[in-house]
Amino acid sequence: QKEVEQDPGPLSVPEGAIVSLNCTYSNSAFQYFMWYRQYSRKGPELLMYTYSSGNKEDGRFTAQVDKSSKYISLFIRDSQPSDSATYLCAMSGSWGKLQFGAGTQVVVTP
Amino acid sequence: EPEVTQTPSHQVTQMGQEVILHCVPISNHLYFYWYRQILGQKVEFLVSFYNNEISEKSEIFDDQFSVERPDGSNFTLKIRSTKLEDSAMYFCASTSDSPLHFGNGTRLTVT
């Protein structure tokens, strides 16, 4: 079983729709959960991070962590074409050594 | 906002040659990392570095790889004898006590 599973997509949504992304994981030692956005041939850009379980909201973005189910989610409200990118989940027992998901390619069509 | 800076953005080298990838981490950060991403694959951890020594490394980081912090600002990754399978994006990252900040990477092409 892979440590972090993420559907690679692509996920295509119309502008204004809600984008729903998720990852599952197997390692119960993970405490830090992050979402990064990556544009083609660029570095991962931090979007959201959460320590342990719970929800966190930042503007149009909401991150959720359910440690009992080993499941994390990212929601993007009112999606824009500029949100088109690959979204990577990442998690770890500390800030540094991250386990990444495969990334989900999101396409927001005008 | 402070950034992690990586140079060069693209490096082409021949198999068997040595390459050095350069990174300038965010200035007040204490922990430094190298990750790599082979085209179409996951971002993978290579090595972490703290207090002038390697704190952890993955099984990918074999004897062909080395890291160095030659001065107070630079952090380098050296691949001694490159192989075709070393072709990838290499990302430097740094942190103090927060999520990692990544640079935009060096695309290494080994021919």
Coordinates of C-alpha atoms in Angstrom, one line a residue:
Chain A
Q1 CA 0.0 0.0 0.0
K2 CA 1.4 3.4 -1.0
E3 CA 1.9 5.8 1.9
V4 CA 0.0 8.6 0.2
E5 CA -2.6 8.1 -2.5
Q6 CA -3.9 10.9 -4.6
D7 CA -6.0 10.7 -7.8
P8 CA -3.9 12.2 -10.6
G9 CA -6.9 13.5 -12.6
P10 CA -7.2 15.5 -14.7
L11 CA -10.1 17.1 -12.9
S12 CA -11.9 19.6 -15.2
V13 CA -14.5 22.0 -13.8
P14 CA -16.2 25.1 -15.1
E15 CA -15.3 28.5 -13.8
G16 CA -17.1 29.3 -10.6
A17 CA -17.5 25.7 -9.5
I18 CA -16.1 24.1 -6.3
V19 CA -13.0 22.1 -6.8
S20 CA -12.8 19.1 -4.4
L21 CA -9.4 17.4 -3.9
N22 CA -8.5 14.6 -1.5
C23 CA -5.7 12.3 -0.4
T24 CA -5.6 9.2 1.7
Y25 CA -2.7 7.9 3.7
S26 CA -1.6 4.9 5.7
N27 CA 1.0 6.2 8.2
S28 CA -0.8 7.1 11.4
A29 CA 2.4 9.0 12.5
F30 CA 1.7 11.8 10.1
Q31 CA 0.8 15.0 12.1
Y32 CA 1.4 17.8 9.5
F33 CA -0.7 18.0 6.4
M34 CA 0.0 20.4 3.6
W35 CA -1.4 21.3 0.2
Y36 CA 0.9 22.7 -2.4
R37 CA 0.1 24.1 -5.9
Q38 CA 2.6 23.4 -8.7
Y39 CA 2.6 25.0 -12.1
S40 CA 4.4 23.3 -15.0
R41 CA 8.2 23.2 -14.4
K42 CA 7.9 25.3 -11.2
G43 CA 8.5 24.5 -7.6
P44 CA 5.7 23.5 -5.2
E45 CA 4.0 26.6 -3.7
L46 CA 2.5 26.3 -0.2
L47 CA -1.3 26.9 -0.1
M48 CA -2.5 25.5 3.2
Y49 CA -1.2 23.6 6.1
T50 CA -2.8 21.9 9.1
Y51 CA -1.5 20.3 12.2
S52 CA -3.4 17.2 13.3
S53 CA -7.1 17.0 12.7
G54 CA -9.6 19.8 11.9
N55 CA -10.6 22.4 9.3
K56 CA -8.8 25.5 8.2
E57 CA -10.1 28.2 5.9
D58 CA -8.1 30.9 4.0
G59 CA -10.1 32.9 1.5
R60 CA -11.5 30.6 -1.2
F61 CA -9.5 27.6 0.2
T62 CA -10.6 25.2 2.9
A63 CA -8.5 22.3 4.1
Q64 CA -9.9 19.4 6.1
V65 CA -8.1 16.6 7.9
D66 CA -9.8 13.5 9.3
K67 CA -7.1 11.5 11.1
S68 CA -9.5 8.8 12.1
S69 CA -10.2 8.0 8.4
K70 CA -6.7 9.0 7.3
Y71 CA -8.2 11.3 4.7
I72 CA -7.5 14.9 3.9
S73 CA -9.3 17.3 1.6
L74 CA -8.9 20.7 -0.1
F75 CA -11.8 22.7 -1.4
I76 CA -11.5 25.6 -3.7
R77 CA -14.6 27.8 -4.0
D78 CA -15.5 30.0 -6.9
S79 CA -12.7 28.5 -9.0
Q80 CA -10.9 30.7 -11.6
P81 CA -9.0 29.7 -14.7
S82 CA -5.9 30.9 -12.8
D83 CA -6.5 28.0 -10.4
S84 CA -5.6 25.6 -13.2
A85 CA -2.5 23.8 -11.9
T86 CA -1.4 20.5 -10.2
Y87 CA -2.3 20.3 -6.6
L88 CA 0.0 18.2 -4.3
C89 CA -0.9 16.9 -0.9
A90 CA 2.0 16.4 1.4
M91 CA 2.3 15.1 4.9
S92 CA 4.9 14.2 7.5
G93 CA 5.6 13.6 11.2
S94 CA 7.6 16.8 11.2
W95 CA 7.8 19.9 9.0
G96 CA 10.8 18.6 6.9
K97 CA 10.7 15.1 5.4
L98 CA 7.5 15.2 3.4
Q99 CA 5.6 12.4 1.7
F100 CA 3.9 13.7 -1.4
G101 CA 0.9 12.5 -3.3
A102 CA 1.1 12.1 -7.0
G103 CA -0.7 15.4 -7.5
T104 CA -4.1 16.1 -9.1
Q105 CA -4.1 18.2 -12.3
V106 CA -7.0 20.7 -12.2
V107 CA -8.3 22.5 -15.2
V108 CA -10.8 25.3 -14.7
T109 CA -12.5 26.2 -18.0
P110 CA -13.9 29.7 -18.6
Chain B
E1 CA 8.3 37.7 0.7
P2 CA 11.6 35.9 1.1
E3 CA 12.3 33.1 -1.5
V4 CA 14.4 30.1 -2.0
T5 CA 16.6 30.7 -5.0
Q6 CA 18.0 28.0 -7.2
T7 CA 20.5 28.2 -10.0
P8 CA 20.8 27.3 -12.8
S9 CA 17.2 26.8 -13.9
H10 CA 18.3 24.2 -16.5
Q11 CA 21.5 22.2 -16.6
V12 CA 22.4 19.8 -19.4
T13 CA 25.3 17.4 -18.8
Q14 CA 26.7 14.3 -20.2
M15 CA 26.6 10.9 -18.5
G16 CA 29.5 10.5 -16.1
Q17 CA 30.0 14.2 -15.6
E18 CA 29.8 15.9 -12.2
V19 CA 27.2 18.5 -11.6
I20 CA 26.7 21.0 -8.8
L21 CA 23.2 22.4 -8.2
H22 CA 23.1 25.7 -6.2
C23 CA 20.5 27.0 -3.7
V24 CA 20.2 30.1 -1.6
P25 CA 17.8 29.2 1.2
I26 CA 15.7 31.8 3.1
S27 CA 18.2 33.7 5.3
N28 CA 16.9 32.9 8.8
H29 CA 16.1 29.3 8.1
L30 CA 18.1 26.5 9.8
Y31 CA 16.9 23.3 8.0
F32 CA 17.7 22.6 4.4
Y33 CA 16.5 20.0 2.0
W34 CA 16.8 18.6 -1.4
Y35 CA 13.9 16.9 -3.2
R36 CA 13.6 15.6 -6.7
Q37 CA 10.8 15.0 -9.2
I38 CA 11.3 12.7 -12.2
L39 CA 9.0 13.8 -15.0
G40 CA 5.5 12.5 -14.3
Q41 CA 6.3 11.2 -10.9
K42 CA 6.0 12.2 -7.3
V43 CA 8.2 14.7 -5.5
E44 CA 10.6 12.6 -3.5
F45 CA 12.7 13.5 -0.5
L46 CA 16.5 13.1 -1.0
V47 CA 18.3 14.6 2.0
S48 CA 17.9 17.0 5.0
F49 CA 20.7 19.1 6.4
Y50 CA 21.0 20.8 9.8
N51 CA 23.8 22.3 11.8
N52 CA 26.3 21.5 9.0
E53 CA 25.6 17.9 8.7
I54 CA 23.2 15.5 7.1
S55 CA 20.3 14.7 9.4
E56 CA 18.5 12.2 7.2
K57 CA 18.8 10.8 3.7
S58 CA 16.7 8.6 1.5
E59 CA 17.9 5.4 -0.2
I60 CA 18.1 7.4 -3.4
F61 CA 20.8 9.5 -1.9
D62 CA 23.7 7.1 -2.4
D63 CA 27.5 7.8 -2.5
Q64 CA 27.2 9.6 -5.8
F65 CA 25.4 12.5 -4.0
S66 CA 26.7 14.9 -1.5
V67 CA 25.5 18.2 0.0
E68 CA 27.5 21.1 1.3
R69 CA 26.9 24.5 2.9
P70 CA 30.1 26.2 1.9
D71 CA 29.2 29.5 3.4
G72 CA 26.5 31.2 5.4
S73 CA 24.1 31.5 2.4
N74 CA 24.6 28.8 -0.1
F75 CA 23.5 25.1 -0.1
T76 CA 24.7 22.8 -2.8
L77 CA 23.9 19.4 -4.2
K78 CA 26.7 17.6 -6.0
I79 CA 26.2 14.5 -8.2
R80 CA 29.6 13.0 -8.8
S81 CA 29.0 10.9 -11.8
T82 CA 25.6 11.5 -13.4
K83 CA 23.5 8.7 -14.9
L84 CA 20.6 9.0 -17.3
E85 CA 18.2 8.2 -14.5
D86 CA 19.4 11.3 -12.6
S87 CA 17.4 13.4 -15.1
A88 CA 14.8 15.2 -13.1
M89 CA 13.7 18.5 -11.5
Y90 CA 15.7 19.1 -8.3
F91 CA 14.1 21.3 -5.7
C92 CA 15.8 22.9 -2.7
A93 CA 13.7 23.8 0.3
S94 CA 14.2 25.4 3.7
T95 CA 12.4 26.0 7.0
S96 CA 12.9 26.9 10.6
D97 CA 9.7 25.7 12.2
S98 CA 7.0 25.9 9.6
P99 CA 6.0 24.2 6.3
L100 CA 8.8 23.9 3.7
H101 CA 9.4 26.7 1.2
F102 CA 10.6 25.4 -2.1
G103 CA 12.6 27.0 -4.8
N104 CA 11.6 26.8 -8.5
G105 CA 14.0 24.0 -9.1
T106 CA 16.8 23.1 -11.4
R107 CA 15.9 20.9 -14.4
L108 CA 18.8 18.4 -14.9
T109 CA 19.0 16.7 -18.2
V110 CA 21.6 14.0 -18.5
T111 CA 22.4 12.9 -22.1

